[in-house]
Amino acid sequence: MKKISKYLFILMVGGAMFTLSCTNLDEEVYSSIPLDDFFRTEADVLMNAGRAYTKLQRFPEEQRLWSLMQNASDEMVIPGRDDGLWWEQGRWDELHTHHFNPTNKILRQSWEFVFEGVSACNEVLYETETTPIQFEGKERILAEIRVLRALFYYWGIDNWGNIPYSVDFTDRELPEQKDRVFMFSFVEKEILDNVEKLQTMPGPDYYGRVTKGMAYTLLAKLYLNAETWIGQNMYQKAVDACDQVIALNAYSIEDDYFANFKVYNEASVENIFVIPNHTVYTKDRMYWYTLTLNDASRATFNFKGEMWDGFVLEPPFFNKYAENDVRRKSFLFGQQYDKAGNPIYFIEQGDTAWFAYTPTIDNYKARGRWEGARCCKYEYQENLEYYVNDMENDFVLFRYADLIYTRFEALWRLGRAGEMINDAHLMKIRTRAGLEPYNVSQLNAEELLDEFGREFAWEGRRRQDQIRFGVWGNTWWNKPASDANARLFPIPQTALSANPKLKQNDGF
Amino acid sequence: MKAIDIHSFCKAYRFFLIAALFSLLAPALMAQQGSRMVKGKVSDFNTGESLPGVNVSVKGTQSGTVTNIDGLFELSLSGEPVLLFSFVGYTSQEVASKGLNTIDVRLKPTVESLDEVVVIGYGLTTKKEVTGSIASVKTEDFNKGSYNNPMGLLQGKVAGLSITKPDGADPMAGYQILLRGTNTLTSGQGPLIIVDGVAGMDLKNVSFEEVESVDVLKDGAAAAIYGTRGSNGVIIITTKRAKTGISKVEYSGYLSVQVNPRMVENLNAEQFTDAIMKYAPEKAGSLYGTNTDWFKEITRAMPVSHRHNLAISGGNETFSHRTVFFVDQSEGLLRDNASNNYLLKTNIQQKTFGGKLSLDYNISYGIRDYKPANYDMFYQAFIRNPTSPVYDPGNSYTGGYTLISGMDYYNPVAMLNERTRTGKTDDAGINVRANLQLTPTVSWVNMVSVERSNWEELYYRTKYYPSRLGTGGEAEISNGRSSDLQYESTVNYRYEKNQHQVQLLGGYTFEEVQANNSYMVNTGFDTDIYGPHNIGAGSGLGEGTASMGSYKEKSRLISFFGRATYNNSDRFLAALSLRREGSSRFGANNKWGWFPSASIGWRMNNEAFMKNIAWLNDLKLRIGYGITGNQDIGNYKSQILMGRAGKFYYNGTWINTYQPVSNPNPDLKWENKHEINAGIDFAVLKNRLSGTIDMYYRKSTDLLYTYEVSVPPYLYKELFTNVGTISNRGVELSLKGVAVRTENFNWTSILTFAYNKNRLDKFTNEEFTNDSYDLGWIGGAIGVNSQKLREGQSLGTFYGPVWIGLDELGKDLFKNANPVGQVNPEDWEVIGNAFPDFTLGWSNMFSWGDWDMSIAMRASIGGQVLNTYRLYYENWGGIGLNNVVLSQYENPEFTGNARYSSKYVEDASFLKVDNISLGYNFALESKYISRLRMYATAQDVWTLTGYKGLDPEVNLGGLTPGIEYLSYYPRTTLLTLGVQVSF
């Protein structure tokens, strides 16, 4: 018995020791990086900072900000198809008819696009500022991120007006809602404080990054809309900001309108700020071909994937183009041809069906498969296949023509359009489109608005322009008249539920 | 010493001799005078084992004998009396001896013996001492038939345990197991499965033939000892162990064939043509004139499967083994879909140190190779135009298959032929349990278990696979490894004094689970010859479109636990348990938790005032309370980790960016379930009728869910955190009775009934105030959410417009319709709920002579299912390209478009006959064969339901139960011929 109890004792003690050492529950991570192991070198800091830029990449997607703004305007529409697709319980119809709904998915995702961008910028600023690692260009990167954040807030003010304001990553409180006046001056100040630290001349090393040209262009646009947004006439300041960009002598108007939208548009001298794309690295971001074209167009462009055939040009908009306007070629209409130049046709039930897009649409709720003009402004490369090889064209956010026209409009509103009427860049915008340059007597609100529509079709400016020219409430195509409240989108329901400090915009 | 009187001795001797002779001859003499010798063998009805010690007596007299060690007996009878065979634990039998010289008898174990062993956590107890809610199912109550997974044996046998097969006749389909409703939103919903003491075993590695008994720990009091894995109940499976005694060989074989395939019904070519001519003549261009039965094209006519189980056992008191070989080859209904399983398992039991140390070794090795099914093929077979031919020989672009252009519209025969997918898994496991009897009252058990599993899958789609036309073949190789190490140490102490019996248990367990996997995908193969075996040869690698990835994770679970049980003269019982458990998955502030339970029982029939009630054999009242947790949430959820975020164009090159993968949550903890359960166990009429009634209320708090948060200040719009509460309450009833018991005929019936009500009590707090979430997205042209998650309501509640009929033009009419004929989302009402109100199971076993028959049925009352096929395809809108459901052809009045409403949310009540089995036991005289039984079984025989779709039993787990899937696997009836032989 004694022997047994001795062994027993040893076993018990051994067991106890074993159990004490085996109460360790720390998780070992293999396939992600724990935060403590990050931020060791300059490369790490850059990789982290770059994350804020990647938030821009989602801008041209099907259900995000670009789509929201365009579908609410008069240049783009998504009618229900005759086979039932694309109606999607009327969520696109809500945008077209201005019956905005706080639970609309596109609205919610656009909001998330803007505020995830702001949040990423806040976080990156905090991490980059606090890391002890120093490197050349750190100040510049910080300035870039601040102006990038200002860009996101600019979109916020443009679309929702009264938005949550948050600039301190360490502040865990729910952000307060600030009105347009406050946010406007914040954005203005951010740009002015940081613009001098930015890169002056554009170049391959700064492609896709925030530069002085971009910052002043943003500032100019901000001032141009000041009267509409906060009731202050700042058109002179807009002109001055434009002059800053012109003074750089870094940009000019391309000879070929479409050079800015080519697959490899890095060489464009007109683009000021773009979102760079790569066919594989940024797949599922720029996939206009699949949104707008019908399957039959595969033969035209040698695509591999299937087309979703949903986004079309609103029929009345097509008529704004004169027949000889080069820019009308941004849209596909009429007989379609394959790569060899032969017209495309199909034998269906014994008949020959010639594949042609018609710019008109008979039934808004039952669009035929080949009705509606389609966008081909951005050049389509071969072998595109959604989610495998998407478009490589860099998406243009700001370009020089935009800046020139901004200056022009600001002067026109000041009654001084004559000062610029013979400007070489200004005239080139018209002549390269095959049209006569303007003279002062031709200028009126309707003509200017139409011209901006023609020049910047589908680029993301239309809604802003229509509001500024006061026509946002009008009727067009299937849209009824809408009241002043429609100039702002409602704040999404999910944002209101998550942050009780936010108040919904009037009228919703 | 007196001299022996020789004379009297001789006299005595003669007398003795004559008496001896007489006694030897007497039977013969008596036989000649009408008496004879009768002999025979008595064995156990179920197992065929010989029963020694059985009383064989002449009815009404005192004479008789007892069977020997081999179960044999010999008795001398005069006349032709009735013999009575009786044995403790078995039902007595009477046999008339008229005309019989050899009488072999098979005795059946008695219904509900109170000393029946019940497995509880980390130990055993008897049925009469149990104070928690535990259901124990033994071999004779299992469902008959052939199964790919042991859970099939229990279907319908345990009240409150729902075992369903939402994937139909797929040979690889598993069972969905839910106990007492849904107790969580996002964590795992399956119960903890323990096989022979090892937790979390994959049931595919257990042969259904080898299951001896299953014990289900249903309530909190019983399952609390399993801490954070006990919330969904614990199912403890005991397989057949090594037995001492002579060597035995047992073989069971099953040959099965699947018949009567049932799929969603669409129109055949003739009906399709007729429908278009009548109702959609503008689509006449879609009539191609051939007659194709797409379903037949992709299925086998009579899929065959066979299973064999060979078990060899034997040994003596100190060393015995049971070794099992199991082979399962099953063909699926879908062509090219099959599953093969090969298992080798051995259990060795050894006793040393004079019986003080007993060792139990289990070694198992299993190989599975399979060809998985792609359920989408059945959906494509449904929607595809039946007048279009399968092949288009002139079409070199498609490889000779007919191509009709349409979104998500593929030729299913092309999908079948132009793809190969195979998988292989090896599982090896070894565990050793050492039980050391330290003193007569103290024993110490240590167990170590190691399980390893490797798998690999190869997948290749040729350039003619419909969704890859024009892009070249695609190959994918994926594989993985996992290992599970468990160590358990428990000390058991027994104390008895007078009427007090106390048992104390203390223990420690440690478990570490590790898994890693990797995959690679490449495209652009110009030849299909390689298949997946030259994955570098595709052009995608150079173009940058090939992808690969790998992942590894590890987690640990550690706990200390103890239990005390008290028994006072079998009248008053009590049990207390406590577990302190920690899991690596929880946040840094909450790694450890306490899980207590307490339960008491009162055996009323042992009380003085009840002792004289003759018809009452057992009446026990019990009540228990316990707290369990749920840690099935995935690893690393509490940490802030950086992962890749996308690419950024910097200084002329693309570089990776990083971001947090989720919002960190150091307060992350498990979900807690509190449960109170009150029950009554009873047995009456000499144990002829017994049953259990349980009433329970269970509440899970700190429910984990992904909440939407404000960005900023959070990094992401979602946070995975503990907020809500969900409760389930219900009643369960279980009855087992011998309805008829005569000399020749026996009828036993088991009835189970369960009622459960689920309620999401709360999932808001000061921070998260949104009390309603839209779920159950129905995509495509419908584009709505069909369910809402709402505080105060049950999970799985359908919301939608209320349909009131068709107008004279055949368009839908809805309640509260707006001017355009639709219903605004704010006017949607509750139109159904996925969970049934009541579930019932009823099994009947009959036996007469050598024959036996059993029928098992299940019913479910209440609950609704969204019939997605009718929703999308019960209209004329898409006909031409698509087919439609048969019900639209038979009732063609509806002319509108597909719109979600209560029209498609149907009652899912059903009655199913799960299996019917007829068996015959051969009475053999062979020296070698001790038992031979043959039987025929039909499984999944018949369903009675008002549901218009394929099967009202759809997925009931997850956040959106009750929605039928478009990609499905058909149902079949399985006919099996089986033989069981014991040598």
PDB file of C-alpha atoms in Angstrom, chain A residues 405-475:
ATOM      1  CA  TYR A 405     -14.669  74.591 -68.597  1.00  0.00           C
ATOM      2  CA  THR A 406     -14.866  75.283 -64.860  1.00  0.00           C
ATOM      3  CA  ARG A 407     -12.974  78.517 -65.316  1.00  0.00           C
ATOM      4  CA  PHE A 408     -15.108  79.332 -68.306  1.00  0.00           C
ATOM      5  CA  GLU A 409     -18.348  78.797 -66.452  1.00  0.00           C
ATOM      6  CA  ALA A 410     -17.146  80.793 -63.456  1.00  0.00           C
ATOM      7  CA  LEU A 411     -16.291  83.706 -65.713  1.00  0.00           C
ATOM      8  CA  TRP A 412     -19.614  83.397 -67.504  1.00  0.00           C
ATOM      9  CA  ARG A 413     -21.455  83.570 -64.198  1.00  0.00           C
ATOM     10  CA  LEU A 414     -19.428  86.685 -63.366  1.00  0.00           C
ATOM     11  CA  GLY A 415     -20.514  88.087 -66.720  1.00  0.00           C
ATOM     12  CA  ARG A 416     -16.948  88.030 -68.078  1.00  0.00           C
ATOM     13  CA  ALA A 417     -17.079  85.125 -70.478  1.00  0.00           C
ATOM     14  CA  GLY A 418     -15.585  87.328 -73.166  1.00  0.00           C
ATOM     15  CA  GLU A 419     -12.206  87.286 -71.352  1.00  0.00           C
ATOM     16  CA  MET A 420     -11.717  83.653 -72.155  1.00  0.00           C
ATOM     17  CA  ILE A 421     -13.702  83.190 -75.309  1.00  0.00           C
ATOM     18  CA  ASN A 422     -10.623  83.064 -77.508  1.00  0.00           C
ATOM     19  CA  ASP A 423      -8.521  80.952 -75.211  1.00  0.00           C
ATOM     20  CA  ALA A 424      -6.661  78.294 -77.190  1.00  0.00           C
ATOM     21  CA  HIS A 425      -7.471  75.441 -74.834  1.00  0.00           C
ATOM     22  CA  LEU A 426     -11.106  76.399 -74.718  1.00  0.00           C
ATOM     23  CA  MET A 427     -11.447  76.509 -78.438  1.00  0.00           C
ATOM     24  CA  LYS A 428      -9.605  73.228 -78.854  1.00  0.00           C
ATOM     25  CA  ILE A 429     -12.199  71.431 -76.772  1.00  0.00           C
ATOM     26  CA  ARG A 430     -14.775  72.337 -79.389  1.00  0.00           C
ATOM     27  CA  THR A 431     -12.613  71.964 -82.475  1.00  0.00           C
ATOM     28  CA  ARG A 432     -11.368  68.536 -81.626  1.00  0.00           C
ATOM     29  CA  ALA A 433     -15.008  67.544 -81.374  1.00  0.00           C
ATOM     30  CA  GLY A 434     -15.477  68.735 -84.931  1.00  0.00           C
ATOM     31  CA  LEU A 435     -17.530  71.760 -83.907  1.00  0.00           C
ATOM     32  CA  GLU A 436     -17.126  75.513 -84.164  1.00  0.00           C
ATOM     33  CA  PRO A 437     -15.768  77.281 -81.114  1.00  0.00           C
ATOM     34  CA  TYR A 438     -18.235  79.420 -79.231  1.00  0.00           C
ATOM     35  CA  ASN A 439     -18.791  83.073 -79.503  1.00  0.00           C
ATOM     36  CA  VAL A 440     -20.302  85.048 -76.685  1.00  0.00           C
ATOM     37  CA  SER A 441     -23.722  85.457 -78.185  1.00  0.00           C
ATOM     38  CA  GLN A 442     -24.252  81.713 -78.272  1.00  0.00           C
ATOM     39  CA  LEU A 443     -23.773  81.381 -74.566  1.00  0.00           C
ATOM     40  CA  ASN A 444     -26.752  80.722 -72.376  1.00  0.00           C
ATOM     41  CA  ALA A 445     -27.508  78.391 -69.514  1.00  0.00           C
ATOM     42  CA  GLU A 446     -29.142  75.717 -71.615  1.00  0.00           C
ATOM     43  CA  GLU A 447     -26.342  75.605 -74.167  1.00  0.00           C
ATOM     44  CA  LEU A 448     -23.627  75.484 -71.527  1.00  0.00           C
ATOM     45  CA  LEU A 449     -25.344  72.737 -69.617  1.00  0.00           C
ATOM     46  CA  ASP A 450     -25.765  70.720 -72.799  1.00  0.00           C
ATOM     47  CA  GLU A 451     -22.135  71.268 -73.771  1.00  0.00           C
ATOM     48  CA  PHE A 452     -20.919  70.089 -70.400  1.00  0.00           C
ATOM     49  CA  GLY A 453     -23.180  67.084 -70.784  1.00  0.00           C
ATOM     50  CA  ARG A 454     -21.698  66.252 -74.155  1.00  0.00           C
ATOM     51  CA  GLU A 455     -18.107  66.706 -73.072  1.00  0.00           C
ATOM     52  CA  PHE A 456     -18.283  64.922 -69.739  1.00  0.00           C
ATOM     53  CA  ALA A 457     -20.901  62.274 -70.454  1.00  0.00           C
ATOM     54  CA  TRP A 458     -20.807  59.416 -67.952  1.00  0.00           C
ATOM     55  CA  GLU A 459     -17.776  60.841 -66.132  1.00  0.00           C
ATOM     56  CA  GLY A 460     -19.572  61.722 -62.914  1.00  0.00           C
ATOM     57  CA  ARG A 461     -20.235  65.459 -63.328  1.00  0.00           C
ATOM     58  CA  ARG A 462     -23.775  65.483 -64.662  1.00  0.00           C
ATOM     59  CA  ARG A 463     -25.737  65.529 -61.451  1.00  0.00           C
ATOM     60  CA  GLN A 464     -23.673  68.319 -59.998  1.00  0.00           C
ATOM     61  CA  ASP A 465     -24.063  70.356 -63.186  1.00  0.00           C
ATOM     62  CA  GLN A 466     -27.828  69.866 -63.374  1.00  0.00           C
ATOM     63  CA  ILE A 467     -28.270  70.981 -59.772  1.00  0.00           C
ATOM     64  CA  ARG A 468     -26.065  73.996 -60.264  1.00  0.00           C
ATOM     65  CA  PHE A 469     -27.987  75.053 -63.355  1.00  0.00           C
ATOM     66  CA  GLY A 470     -31.241  74.666 -61.437  1.00  0.00           C
ATOM     67  CA  VAL A 471     -32.846  72.002 -63.650  1.00  0.00           C
ATOM     68  CA  TRP A 472     -32.667  69.106 -61.244  1.00  0.00           C
ATOM     69  CA  GLY A 473     -36.354  69.306 -60.423  1.00  0.00           C
ATOM     70  CA  ASN A 474     -37.496  69.237 -64.065  1.00  0.00           C
ATOM     71  CA  THR A 475     -39.057  66.318 -65.840  1.00  0.00           C
TER      72      THR A 475
END
